Amino acid sequence: MTKVLIATQKPFAEKAINKIIMVLKQADFEIEFLERYTEKSELLKSIKDADALIIRSDKIDKTLIDEAEKLKIIVRAGAGYDNVDLDAASEKGIVVMNTPGQNSNAVAELAIGLALYGIRNLFSGNSGAELRGKTIGLHGYGYVARNVSRIARGFGMETVVYTRFSKAQAVSEGLTVTDSLEELYAMSDVVSIHVPARGEHIKSVSYDILQHLKPYSIIVNTARKEVINEDDLINFLRFRPDVKYLSDIAPDSIEVFEKTLKGRYFFTPKKMGAQTAEANINAGMAASEQIVNFLLKGDKTFQVN
Ligand code: 3PG
């Protein structure tokens, strides 16, 4: 029997789990859930006889891939697939997919929530400012950023975008596309980061870029910590006490923020962007359907390796 393993350290909402079960049962697949696991050894054991794997931010490295004797497909229920060793998967002929767009509204709502929290001085009791009339700069213009732009419009914000691959999309929506990242940061009251942890984007938020920020700017990061040059960010925040940094991903040097940048930052205790029932249902069902379509019909749409 075909076994689908759903390995999620951060489990899907119950409603999503019911839908995932429904889709996979219809295809007559066996389902195993490995939720909230704490040891890699648990995953090593379960992956051994799995034909298909659904994960979220769970790290799938070469050791796990080597252990899998029957694995044909890994679906990352979400957008970013930097947690999967694509080369190791490709070497074994395993197809890797993501589920683009499925959790993007949830992440976008959180990004705007963080912007609001920042501009209101972290609800500290001190007077803040309003989003209306401000400019939000979108660093990257994928599915999440497009939702941020839509919501920002409702707040009466102007949107500017820096993108290399989605220029036509942004222009078709009447948005201003800047020629450079420097220009984007210089124009924005709020910068919201929406680039993947890959290639040129790694550490792309550097001192050179940050120094262009306007007074009292807010930086929102719901993407990945890897896209930030952390040392540069800390140095910049020390130099510019008017700027705040709010992120859905805690930095490596969190204790430096705690000790030296009090009241200037906020980090969610756990990555919360996609942690809604709706996002879990969308991404979980898409992942299940993609597995069914691949295993039964050979459909490789959304393959990333
Ligand atoms: C994504 O890449 O889809 C988001 O970062 C959400 O990740 P999560 O599934 O771990 O919440």
PDB file of C-alpha atoms and ligand atoms in Angstrom:
ATOM      1  CA  MET A   1       0.000   0.000   0.000  1.00  0.00           C
ATOM      2  CA  THR A   2       1.157   3.557  -0.735  1.00  0.00           C
ATOM      3  CA  LYS A   3       2.113   5.338   2.466  1.00  0.00           C
ATOM      4  CA  VAL A   4       1.946   9.112   2.830  1.00  0.00           C
ATOM      5  CA  LEU A   5       3.838  10.473   5.820  1.00  0.00           C
ATOM      6  CA  ILE A   6       2.783  13.874   7.180  1.00  0.00           C
ATOM      7  CA  ALA A   7       5.703  15.045   9.295  1.00  0.00           C
ATOM      8  CA  THR A   8       5.034  18.375  10.956  1.00  0.00           C
ATOM      9  CA  GLN A   9       6.883  19.627  14.021  1.00  0.00           C
ATOM     10  CA  LYS A  10       4.358  22.453  13.887  1.00  0.00           C
ATOM     11  CA  PRO A  11       1.076  20.582  13.207  1.00  0.00           C
ATOM     12  CA  PHE A  12      -1.683  21.667  10.851  1.00  0.00           C
ATOM     13  CA  ALA A  13      -4.978  22.867  12.356  1.00  0.00           C
ATOM     14  CA  GLU A  14      -7.449  20.052  13.044  1.00  0.00           C
ATOM     15  CA  LYS A  15      -9.804  21.195  10.259  1.00  0.00           C
ATOM     16  CA  ALA A  16      -6.928  20.943   7.787  1.00  0.00           C
ATOM     17  CA  ILE A  17      -5.989  17.467   9.000  1.00  0.00           C
ATOM     18  CA  ASN A  18      -9.531  16.224   8.358  1.00  0.00           C
ATOM     19  CA  LYS A  19      -9.394  17.534   4.787  1.00  0.00           C
ATOM     20  CA  ILE A  20      -5.948  16.022   4.172  1.00  0.00           C
ATOM     21  CA  ILE A  21      -7.202  12.649   5.396  1.00  0.00           C
ATOM     22  CA  MET A  22     -10.243  12.924   3.128  1.00  0.00           C
ATOM     23  CA  VAL A  23      -8.163  13.593  -0.019  1.00  0.00           C
ATOM     24  CA  LEU A  24      -5.614  10.831   0.692  1.00  0.00           C
ATOM     25  CA  LYS A  25      -8.213   8.254   1.781  1.00  0.00           C
ATOM     26  CA  GLN A  26     -10.126   8.815  -1.443  1.00  0.00           C
ATOM     27  CA  ALA A  27      -7.003   7.707  -3.311  1.00  0.00           C
ATOM     28  CA  ASP A  28      -6.774   4.684  -1.028  1.00  0.00           C
ATOM     29  CA  PHE A  29      -3.432   5.761   0.454  1.00  0.00           C
ATOM     30  CA  GLU A  30      -2.246   4.822   3.920  1.00  0.00           C
ATOM     31  CA  ILE A  31      -1.603   7.880   6.100  1.00  0.00           C
ATOM     32  CA  GLU A  32       0.864   8.317   8.945  1.00  0.00           C
ATOM     33  CA  PHE A  33       1.046  11.487  11.023  1.00  0.00           C
ATOM     34  CA  LEU A  34       4.252  12.385  12.833  1.00  0.00           C
ATOM     35  CA  GLU A  35       3.426  15.604  14.650  1.00  0.00           C
ATOM     36  CA  ARG A  36       5.356  17.666  17.215  1.00  0.00           C
ATOM     37  CA  TYR A  37       8.303  15.280  16.979  1.00  0.00           C
ATOM     38  CA  THR A  38      11.391  16.450  18.798  1.00  0.00           C
ATOM     39  CA  GLU A  39      14.040  13.945  17.668  1.00  0.00           C
ATOM     40  CA  LYS A  40      15.303  13.410  14.135  1.00  0.00           C
ATOM     41  CA  SER A  41      15.396   9.692  14.942  1.00  0.00           C
ATOM     42  CA  GLU A  42      11.572   9.654  14.945  1.00  0.00           C
ATOM     43  CA  LEU A  43      11.513  11.031  11.412  1.00  0.00           C
ATOM     44  CA  LEU A  44      14.284   8.659  10.311  1.00  0.00           C
ATOM     45  CA  LYS A  45      12.126   5.744  11.436  1.00  0.00           C
ATOM     46  CA  SER A  46       8.906   6.937   9.792  1.00  0.00           C
ATOM     47  CA  ILE A  47      10.457   8.029   6.483  1.00  0.00           C
ATOM     48  CA  LYS A  48      11.954   4.571   5.826  1.00  0.00           C
ATOM     49  CA  ASP A  49       8.878   3.059   4.168  1.00  0.00           C
ATOM     50  CA  ALA A  50       7.078   6.250   3.079  1.00  0.00           C
ATOM     51  CA  ASP A  51       6.195   6.702  -0.605  1.00  0.00           C
ATOM     52  CA  ALA A  52       5.286  10.352  -0.198  1.00  0.00           C
ATOM     53  CA  LEU A  53       6.046  13.019   2.362  1.00  0.00           C
ATOM     54  CA  ILE A  54       4.239  16.212   3.365  1.00  0.00           C
ATOM     55  CA  ILE A  55       6.208  18.688   5.473  1.00  0.00           C
ATOM     56  CA  ARG A  56       6.148  22.322   6.552  1.00  0.00           C
ATOM     57  CA  SER A  57       9.406  23.935   7.744  1.00  0.00           C
ATOM     58  CA  ASP A  58      10.671  20.497   8.787  1.00  0.00           C
ATOM     59  CA  LYS A  59      14.290  20.038   7.768  1.00  0.00           C
ATOM     60  CA  ILE A  60      14.804  17.245   5.239  1.00  0.00           C
ATOM     61  CA  ASP A  61      18.523  16.649   4.830  1.00  0.00           C
ATOM     62  CA  LYS A  62      20.575  14.048   2.962  1.00  0.00           C
ATOM     63  CA  THR A  63      20.615  11.606   5.905  1.00  0.00           C
ATOM     64  CA  LEU A  64      16.826  11.477   5.917  1.00  0.00           C
ATOM     65  CA  ILE A  65      16.623  11.205   2.134  1.00  0.00           C
ATOM     66  CA  ASP A  66      19.201   8.390   2.137  1.00  0.00           C
ATOM     67  CA  GLU A  67      17.180   6.535   4.762  1.00  0.00           C
ATOM     68  CA  ALA A  68      14.004   6.671   2.646  1.00  0.00           C
ATOM     69  CA  GLU A  69      13.755   3.408   0.715  1.00  0.00           C
ATOM     70  CA  LYS A  70      10.577   4.083  -1.273  1.00  0.00           C
ATOM     71  CA  LEU A  71      10.213   7.859  -1.301  1.00  0.00           C
ATOM     72  CA  LYS A  72       9.053   9.329  -4.632  1.00  0.00           C
ATOM     73  CA  ILE A  73       7.791  12.771  -3.711  1.00  0.00           C
ATOM     74  CA  ILE A  74       8.231  15.428  -1.018  1.00  0.00           C
ATOM     75  CA  VAL A  75       5.709  18.246  -0.880  1.00  0.00           C
ATOM     76  CA  ARG A  76       6.512  21.274   1.222  1.00  0.00           C
ATOM     77  CA  ALA A  77       3.041  22.533   2.224  1.00  0.00           C
ATOM     78  CA  GLY A  78       3.979  26.177   1.886  1.00  0.00           C
ATOM     79  CA  ALA A  79       6.141  28.487  -0.166  1.00  0.00           C
ATOM     80  CA  GLY A  80       9.790  28.302   0.948  1.00  0.00           C
ATOM     81  CA  TYR A  81      11.644  25.046   0.304  1.00  0.00           C
ATOM     82  CA  ASP A  82      15.049  26.060   1.677  1.00  0.00           C
ATOM     83  CA  ASN A  83      14.528  23.351   4.338  1.00  0.00           C
ATOM     84  CA  VAL A  84      14.857  20.531   1.778  1.00  0.00           C
ATOM     85  CA  ASP A  85      18.153  19.265   0.345  1.00  0.00           C
ATOM     86  CA  LEU A  86      17.109  19.471  -3.295  1.00  0.00           C
ATOM     87  CA  ASP A  87      20.364  17.985  -4.629  1.00  0.00           C
ATOM     88  CA  ALA A  88      20.070  14.916  -2.418  1.00  0.00           C
ATOM     89  CA  ALA A  89      16.440  14.472  -3.509  1.00  0.00           C
ATOM     90  CA  SER A  90      17.282  14.885  -7.200  1.00  0.00           C
ATOM     91  CA  GLU A  91      20.129  12.373  -6.903  1.00  0.00           C
ATOM     92  CA  LYS A  92      17.620   9.764  -5.775  1.00  0.00           C
ATOM     93  CA  GLY A  93      15.051  10.814  -8.385  1.00  0.00           C
ATOM     94  CA  ILE A  94      12.680  12.178  -5.746  1.00  0.00           C
ATOM     95  CA  VAL A  95      10.374  14.961  -6.924  1.00  0.00           C
ATOM     96  CA  VAL A  96      10.146  17.997  -4.616  1.00  0.00           C
ATOM     97  CA  MET A  97       7.211  20.414  -4.838  1.00  0.00           C
ATOM     98  CA  ASN A  98       5.880  23.390  -2.912  1.00  0.00           C
ATOM     99  CA  THR A  99       2.328  24.757  -2.843  1.00  0.00           C
ATOM    100  CA  PRO A 100       2.806  28.349  -4.052  1.00  0.00           C
ATOM    101  CA  GLY A 101       0.290  30.964  -2.993  1.00  0.00           C
ATOM    102  CA  GLN A 102      -1.698  28.719  -0.681  1.00  0.00           C
ATOM    103  CA  ASN A 103      -0.715  30.359   2.602  1.00  0.00           C
ATOM    104  CA  SER A 104       0.117  33.807   1.231  1.00  0.00           C
ATOM    105  CA  ASN A 105      -2.853  35.736   2.606  1.00  0.00           C
ATOM    106  CA  ALA A 106      -2.138  34.493   6.129  1.00  0.00           C
ATOM    107  CA  VAL A 107       1.491  35.653   5.929  1.00  0.00           C
ATOM    108  CA  ALA A 108       0.448  38.970   4.377  1.00  0.00           C
ATOM    109  CA  GLU A 109      -2.058  39.661   7.165  1.00  0.00           C
ATOM    110  CA  LEU A 110       0.687  39.029   9.715  1.00  0.00           C
ATOM    111  CA  ALA A 111       3.066  41.368   7.859  1.00  0.00           C
ATOM    112  CA  ILE A 112       0.519  44.185   8.022  1.00  0.00           C
ATOM    113  CA  GLY A 113      -0.171  43.302  11.674  1.00  0.00           C
ATOM    114  CA  LEU A 114       3.537  43.663  12.456  1.00  0.00           C
ATOM    115  CA  ALA A 115       3.676  46.985  10.587  1.00  0.00           C
ATOM    116  CA  LEU A 116       0.741  48.235  12.660  1.00  0.00           C
ATOM    117  CA  TYR A 117       2.319  46.984  15.877  1.00  0.00           C
ATOM    118  CA  GLY A 118       5.564  48.738  14.976  1.00  0.00           C
ATOM    119  CA  ILE A 119       4.070  52.063  13.961  1.00  0.00           C
ATOM    120  CA  ARG A 120       2.001  52.090  17.194  1.00  0.00           C
ATOM    121  CA  ASN A 121       5.192  51.788  19.223  1.00  0.00           C
ATOM    122  CA  LEU A 122       4.613  48.136  20.140  1.00  0.00           C
ATOM    123  CA  PHE A 123       1.417  49.109  22.027  1.00  0.00           C
ATOM    124  CA  SER A 124       3.697  50.462  24.714  1.00  0.00           C
ATOM    125  CA  GLY A 125       1.483  53.355  25.759  1.00  0.00           C
ATOM    126  CA  ASN A 126       3.627  55.863  23.842  1.00  0.00           C
ATOM    127  CA  SER A 127       2.053  57.839  21.028  1.00  0.00           C
ATOM    128  CA  GLY A 128       2.602  56.278  17.595  1.00  0.00           C
ATOM    129  CA  ALA A 129       1.674  57.060  14.001  1.00  0.00           C
ATOM    130  CA  GLU A 130      -0.806  55.788  11.392  1.00  0.00           C
ATOM    131  CA  LEU A 131      -0.335  53.637   8.331  1.00  0.00           C
ATOM    132  CA  ARG A 132      -2.644  55.821   6.230  1.00  0.00           C
ATOM    133  CA  GLY A 133      -0.695  58.026   3.865  1.00  0.00           C
ATOM    134  CA  LYS A 134       2.540  56.122   4.427  1.00  0.00           C
ATOM    135  CA  THR A 135       4.494  54.250   1.754  1.00  0.00           C
ATOM    136  CA  ILE A 136       5.044  50.525   2.031  1.00  0.00           C
ATOM    137  CA  GLY A 137       8.005  49.174   0.092  1.00  0.00           C
ATOM    138  CA  LEU A 138       7.780  45.552  -0.963  1.00  0.00           C
ATOM    139  CA  HIS A 139      11.164  43.873  -1.248  1.00  0.00           C
ATOM    140  CA  GLY A 140      10.134  41.133  -3.674  1.00  0.00           C
ATOM    141  CA  TYR A 141       6.758  40.735  -5.370  1.00  0.00           C
ATOM    142  CA  GLY A 142       5.582  37.137  -5.053  1.00  0.00           C
ATOM    143  CA  TYR A 143       2.237  35.885  -3.752  1.00  0.00           C
ATOM    144  CA  VAL A 144       2.668  37.188  -0.187  1.00  0.00           C
ATOM    145  CA  ALA A 145       3.771  40.655  -1.310  1.00  0.00           C
ATOM    146  CA  ARG A 146       0.807  40.901  -3.685  1.00  0.00           C
ATOM    147  CA  ASN A 147      -1.556  40.241  -0.792  1.00  0.00           C
ATOM    148  CA  VAL A 148       0.294  42.792   1.357  1.00  0.00           C
ATOM    149  CA  SER A 149      -0.188  45.335  -1.425  1.00  0.00           C
ATOM    150  CA  ARG A 150      -3.927  44.572  -1.596  1.00  0.00           C
ATOM    151  CA  ILE A 151      -4.377  44.955   2.175  1.00  0.00           C
ATOM    152  CA  ALA A 152      -2.147  48.067   2.342  1.00  0.00           C
ATOM    153  CA  ARG A 153      -4.421  49.751  -0.200  1.00  0.00           C
ATOM    154  CA  GLY A 154      -7.293  49.352   2.273  1.00  0.00           C
ATOM    155  CA  PHE A 155      -5.206  51.183   4.880  1.00  0.00           C
ATOM    156  CA  GLY A 156      -4.683  54.065   2.436  1.00  0.00           C
ATOM    157  CA  MET A 157      -0.995  53.298   1.909  1.00  0.00           C
ATOM    158  CA  GLU A 158       1.047  53.815  -1.251  1.00  0.00           C
ATOM    159  CA  THR A 159       2.865  50.708  -2.463  1.00  0.00           C
ATOM    160  CA  VAL A 160       6.270  50.683  -4.135  1.00  0.00           C
ATOM    161  CA  VAL A 161       7.978  47.506  -5.253  1.00  0.00           C
ATOM    162  CA  TYR A 162      11.451  46.251  -6.017  1.00  0.00           C
ATOM    163  CA  THR A 163      11.377  43.064  -8.051  1.00  0.00           C
ATOM    164  CA  ARG A 164      13.416  41.554 -10.831  1.00  0.00           C
ATOM    165  CA  PHE A 165      11.059  38.833 -12.005  1.00  0.00           C
ATOM    166  CA  SER A 166       7.563  40.248 -11.391  1.00  0.00           C
ATOM    167  CA  LYS A 167       7.931  43.764 -12.810  1.00  0.00           C
ATOM    168  CA  ALA A 168       5.194  43.307 -15.403  1.00  0.00           C
ATOM    169  CA  GLN A 169       2.773  42.073 -12.737  1.00  0.00           C
ATOM    170  CA  ALA A 170       3.458  45.047 -10.443  1.00  0.00           C
ATOM    171  CA  VAL A 171       3.228  47.563 -13.289  1.00  0.00           C
ATOM    172  CA  SER A 172      -0.038  46.016 -14.494  1.00  0.00           C
ATOM    173  CA  GLU A 173      -1.422  46.677 -11.017  1.00  0.00           C
ATOM    174  CA  GLY A 174      -0.427  50.338 -11.281  1.00  0.00           C
ATOM    175  CA  LEU A 175       2.396  50.074  -8.730  1.00  0.00           C
ATOM    176  CA  THR A 176       5.642  52.001  -8.828  1.00  0.00           C
ATOM    177  CA  VAL A 177       8.594  49.686  -9.430  1.00  0.00           C
ATOM    178  CA  THR A 178      11.939  51.077  -8.284  1.00  0.00           C
ATOM    179  CA  ASP A 179      15.136  50.613 -10.305  1.00  0.00           C
ATOM    180  CA  SER A 180      17.124  49.517  -7.283  1.00  0.00           C
ATOM    181  CA  LEU A 181      16.783  48.129  -3.778  1.00  0.00           C
ATOM    182  CA  GLU A 182      18.437  51.300  -2.459  1.00  0.00           C
ATOM    183  CA  GLU A 183      15.689  53.372  -4.046  1.00  0.00           C
ATOM    184  CA  LEU A 184      12.991  51.137  -2.530  1.00  0.00           C
ATOM    185  CA  TYR A 185      14.377  51.520   0.989  1.00  0.00           C
ATOM    186  CA  ALA A 186      14.790  55.295   0.484  1.00  0.00           C
ATOM    187  CA  MET A 187      11.127  55.712  -0.530  1.00  0.00           C
ATOM    188  CA  SER A 188       9.509  53.544   2.171  1.00  0.00           C
ATOM    189  CA  ASP A 189       8.083  54.274   5.619  1.00  0.00           C
ATOM    190  CA  VAL A 190       7.529  50.544   6.042  1.00  0.00           C
ATOM    191  CA  VAL A 191       9.658  47.949   4.243  1.00  0.00           C
ATOM    192  CA  SER A 192       8.174  44.460   4.057  1.00  0.00           C
ATOM    193  CA  ILE A 193      10.546  41.704   2.970  1.00  0.00           C
ATOM    194  CA  HIS A 194       9.249  38.952   0.681  1.00  0.00           C
ATOM    195  CA  VAL A 195      12.200  37.221  -0.954  1.00  0.00           C
ATOM    196  CA  PRO A 196      13.222  33.577  -0.546  1.00  0.00           C
ATOM    197  CA  ALA A 197      16.369  32.418   1.263  1.00  0.00           C
ATOM    198  CA  ARG A 198      18.178  31.653  -1.998  1.00  0.00           C
ATOM    199  CA  GLY A 199      21.055  33.002  -4.082  1.00  0.00           C
ATOM    200  CA  GLU A 200      21.382  36.774  -4.291  1.00  0.00           C
ATOM    201  CA  HIS A 201      18.764  37.295  -1.554  1.00  0.00           C
ATOM    202  CA  ILE A 202      20.906  35.779   1.205  1.00  0.00           C
ATOM    203  CA  LYS A 203      22.064  38.660   3.454  1.00  0.00           C
ATOM    204  CA  SER A 204      20.701  41.104   0.867  1.00  0.00           C
ATOM    205  CA  VAL A 205      19.377  43.386   3.632  1.00  0.00           C
ATOM    206  CA  SER A 206      22.790  44.849   4.428  1.00  0.00           C
ATOM    207  CA  TYR A 207      24.033  48.088   5.991  1.00  0.00           C
ATOM    208  CA  ASP A 208      24.522  49.508   2.479  1.00  0.00           C
ATOM    209  CA  ILE A 209      20.819  49.053   1.815  1.00  0.00           C
ATOM    210  CA  LEU A 210      19.515  49.923   5.287  1.00  0.00           C
ATOM    211  CA  GLN A 211      21.356  53.262   5.388  1.00  0.00           C
ATOM    212  CA  HIS A 212      18.902  54.589   2.798  1.00  0.00           C
ATOM    213  CA  LEU A 213      15.895  54.235   5.130  1.00  0.00           C
ATOM    214  CA  LYS A 214      13.814  57.308   5.966  1.00  0.00           C
ATOM    215  CA  PRO A 215      13.547  58.522   9.572  1.00  0.00           C
ATOM    216  CA  TYR A 216      11.215  56.412  11.751  1.00  0.00           C
ATOM    217  CA  SER A 217      11.016  53.561   9.254  1.00  0.00           C
ATOM    218  CA  ILE A 218       9.792  50.120  10.142  1.00  0.00           C
ATOM    219  CA  ILE A 219      11.276  46.924   8.748  1.00  0.00           C
ATOM    220  CA  VAL A 220       8.978  43.893   8.657  1.00  0.00           C
ATOM    221  CA  ASN A 221      10.401  40.458   7.916  1.00  0.00           C
ATOM    222  CA  THR A 222       8.006  37.557   7.409  1.00  0.00           C
ATOM    223  CA  ALA A 223      10.361  35.864   4.923  1.00  0.00           C
ATOM    224  CA  ARG A 224      13.503  34.243   6.370  1.00  0.00           C
ATOM    225  CA  LYS A 225      16.252  35.325   8.766  1.00  0.00           C
ATOM    226  CA  GLU A 226      18.869  34.352   6.160  1.00  0.00           C
ATOM    227  CA  VAL A 227      17.926  37.304   3.916  1.00  0.00           C
ATOM    228  CA  ILE A 228      19.100  39.695   6.631  1.00  0.00           C
ATOM    229  CA  ASN A 229      22.744  40.477   7.312  1.00  0.00           C
ATOM    230  CA  GLU A 230      22.257  40.299  11.066  1.00  0.00           C
ATOM    231  CA  ASP A 231      25.479  42.062  12.115  1.00  0.00           C
ATOM    232  CA  ASP A 232      24.696  44.898   9.719  1.00  0.00           C
ATOM    233  CA  LEU A 233      21.121  45.136  10.989  1.00  0.00           C
ATOM    234  CA  ILE A 234      22.254  45.343  14.621  1.00  0.00           C
ATOM    235  CA  ASN A 235      24.881  47.975  13.811  1.00  0.00           C
ATOM    236  CA  PHE A 236      22.379  49.948  11.811  1.00  0.00           C
ATOM    237  CA  LEU A 237      19.704  49.816  14.550  1.00  0.00           C
ATOM    238  CA  ARG A 238      22.267  51.025  17.087  1.00  0.00           C
ATOM    239  CA  PHE A 239      23.170  53.929  14.821  1.00  0.00           C
ATOM    240  CA  ARG A 240      19.535  54.770  14.012  1.00  0.00           C
ATOM    241  CA  PRO A 241      17.396  54.617  17.209  1.00  0.00           C
ATOM    242  CA  ASP A 242      14.331  55.807  15.242  1.00  0.00           C
ATOM    243  CA  VAL A 243      14.058  52.550  13.235  1.00  0.00           C
ATOM    244  CA  LYS A 244      12.258  49.372  14.358  1.00  0.00           C
ATOM    245  CA  TYR A 245      12.580  45.744  13.202  1.00  0.00           C
ATOM    246  CA  LEU A 246       9.681  43.312  13.531  1.00  0.00           C
ATOM    247  CA  SER A 247       9.996  39.748  12.373  1.00  0.00           C
ATOM    248  CA  ASP A 248       8.203  36.426  12.253  1.00  0.00           C
ATOM    249  CA  ILE A 249      11.574  34.737  12.497  1.00  0.00           C
ATOM    250  CA  ALA A 250      13.794  35.320  15.520  1.00  0.00           C
ATOM    251  CA  PRO A 251      17.393  36.206  14.609  1.00  0.00           C
ATOM    252  CA  ASP A 252      20.365  34.074  15.659  1.00  0.00           C
ATOM    253  CA  SER A 253      21.659  36.762  18.009  1.00  0.00           C
ATOM    254  CA  ILE A 254      18.401  37.385  19.837  1.00  0.00           C
ATOM    255  CA  GLU A 255      20.258  38.109  23.102  1.00  0.00           C
ATOM    256  CA  VAL A 256      21.973  41.132  21.469  1.00  0.00           C
ATOM    257  CA  PHE A 257      18.553  42.554  20.624  1.00  0.00           C
ATOM    258  CA  GLU A 258      17.347  41.865  24.165  1.00  0.00           C
ATOM    259  CA  LYS A 259      20.367  43.538  25.744  1.00  0.00           C
ATOM    260  CA  THR A 260      20.926  46.507  23.475  1.00  0.00           C
ATOM    261  CA  LEU A 261      17.815  47.262  21.426  1.00  0.00           C
ATOM    262  CA  LYS A 262      14.960  47.224  23.930  1.00  0.00           C
ATOM    263  CA  GLY A 263      11.641  48.555  22.613  1.00  0.00           C
ATOM    264  CA  ARG A 264      12.945  48.569  19.028  1.00  0.00           C
ATOM    265  CA  TYR A 265      12.093  45.051  17.903  1.00  0.00           C
ATOM    266  CA  PHE A 266       9.548  42.258  18.090  1.00  0.00           C
ATOM    267  CA  PHE A 267       9.881  38.574  17.200  1.00  0.00           C
ATOM    268  CA  THR A 268       7.056  36.031  17.228  1.00  0.00           C
ATOM    269  CA  PRO A 269       7.909  33.184  19.619  1.00  0.00           C
ATOM    270  CA  LYS A 270       7.445  30.671  16.780  1.00  0.00           C
ATOM    271  CA  LYS A 271       7.005  31.275  13.018  1.00  0.00           C
ATOM    272  CA  MET A 272       3.323  32.236  12.928  1.00  0.00           C
ATOM    273  CA  GLY A 273       2.780  33.664   9.428  1.00  0.00           C
ATOM    274  CA  ALA A 274       1.076  30.608   7.967  1.00  0.00           C
ATOM    275  CA  GLN A 275      -0.355  29.389  11.252  1.00  0.00           C
ATOM    276  CA  THR A 276      -4.060  29.844  10.463  1.00  0.00           C
ATOM    277  CA  ALA A 277      -6.755  27.235   9.862  1.00  0.00           C
ATOM    278  CA  GLU A 278      -7.376  28.693   6.397  1.00  0.00           C
ATOM    279  CA  ALA A 279      -3.717  28.584   5.351  1.00  0.00           C
ATOM    280  CA  ASN A 280      -3.344  25.056   6.747  1.00  0.00           C
ATOM    281  CA  ILE A 281      -6.420  23.877   4.848  1.00  0.00           C
ATOM    282  CA  ASN A 282      -5.279  25.499   1.586  1.00  0.00           C
ATOM    283  CA  ALA A 283      -1.663  24.310   1.776  1.00  0.00           C
ATOM    284  CA  GLY A 284      -2.473  20.896   3.295  1.00  0.00           C
ATOM    285  CA  MET A 285      -5.122  20.090   0.702  1.00  0.00           C
ATOM    286  CA  ALA A 286      -2.979  21.344  -2.169  1.00  0.00           C
ATOM    287  CA  ALA A 287      -0.091  19.172  -0.941  1.00  0.00           C
ATOM    288  CA  SER A 288      -2.340  16.096  -0.703  1.00  0.00           C
ATOM    289  CA  GLU A 289      -3.864  16.697  -4.129  1.00  0.00           C
ATOM    290  CA  GLN A 290      -0.428  17.224  -5.682  1.00  0.00           C
ATOM    291  CA  ILE A 291       0.707  13.893  -4.215  1.00  0.00           C
ATOM    292  CA  VAL A 292      -2.372  12.088  -5.557  1.00  0.00           C
ATOM    293  CA  ASN A 293      -1.968  13.683  -8.990  1.00  0.00           C
ATOM    294  CA  PHE A 294       1.730  12.844  -9.130  1.00  0.00           C
ATOM    295  CA  LEU A 295       1.486   9.266  -7.881  1.00  0.00           C
ATOM    296  CA  LEU A 296      -1.606   8.372  -9.919  1.00  0.00           C
ATOM    297  CA  LYS A 297      -1.172  10.533 -13.030  1.00  0.00           C
ATOM    298  CA  GLY A 298       2.504  11.578 -13.090  1.00  0.00           C
ATOM    299  CA  ASP A 299       1.568  15.282 -12.808  1.00  0.00           C
ATOM    300  CA  LYS A 300       4.720  17.251 -11.892  1.00  0.00           C
ATOM    301  CA  THR A 301       3.215  20.753 -11.720  1.00  0.00           C
ATOM    302  CA  PHE A 302       4.933  22.756  -8.951  1.00  0.00           C
ATOM    303  CA  GLN A 303       8.086  20.633  -9.036  1.00  0.00           C
ATOM    304  CA  VAL A 304      11.026  22.740  -7.785  1.00  0.00           C
ATOM    305  CA  ASN A 305      14.017  20.413  -8.309  1.00  0.00           C
TER     306      ASN A 305
HETATM  307  C1  3PG B   1       6.313  29.244   3.972  1.00  0.00           C
HETATM  308  O1  3PG B   1       7.452  29.196   3.481  1.00  0.00           O
HETATM  309  O2  3PG B   1       5.334  28.756   3.392  1.00  0.00           O
HETATM  310  C2  3PG B   1       6.103  29.969   5.268  1.00  0.00           C
HETATM  311  O3  3PG B   1       7.309  30.426   5.791  1.00  0.00           O
HETATM  312  C3  3PG B   1       5.314  29.155   6.285  1.00  0.00           C
HETATM  313  O4  3PG B   1       6.077  28.165   6.924  1.00  0.00           O
HETATM  314  P1  3PG B   1       5.417  27.119   7.951  1.00  0.00           P
HETATM  315  O5  3PG B   1       4.668  26.118   7.157  1.00  0.00           O
HETATM  316  O6  3PG B   1       6.563  26.556   8.717  1.00  0.00           O
HETATM  317  O7  3PG B   1       4.495  27.885   8.861  1.00  0.00           O
END
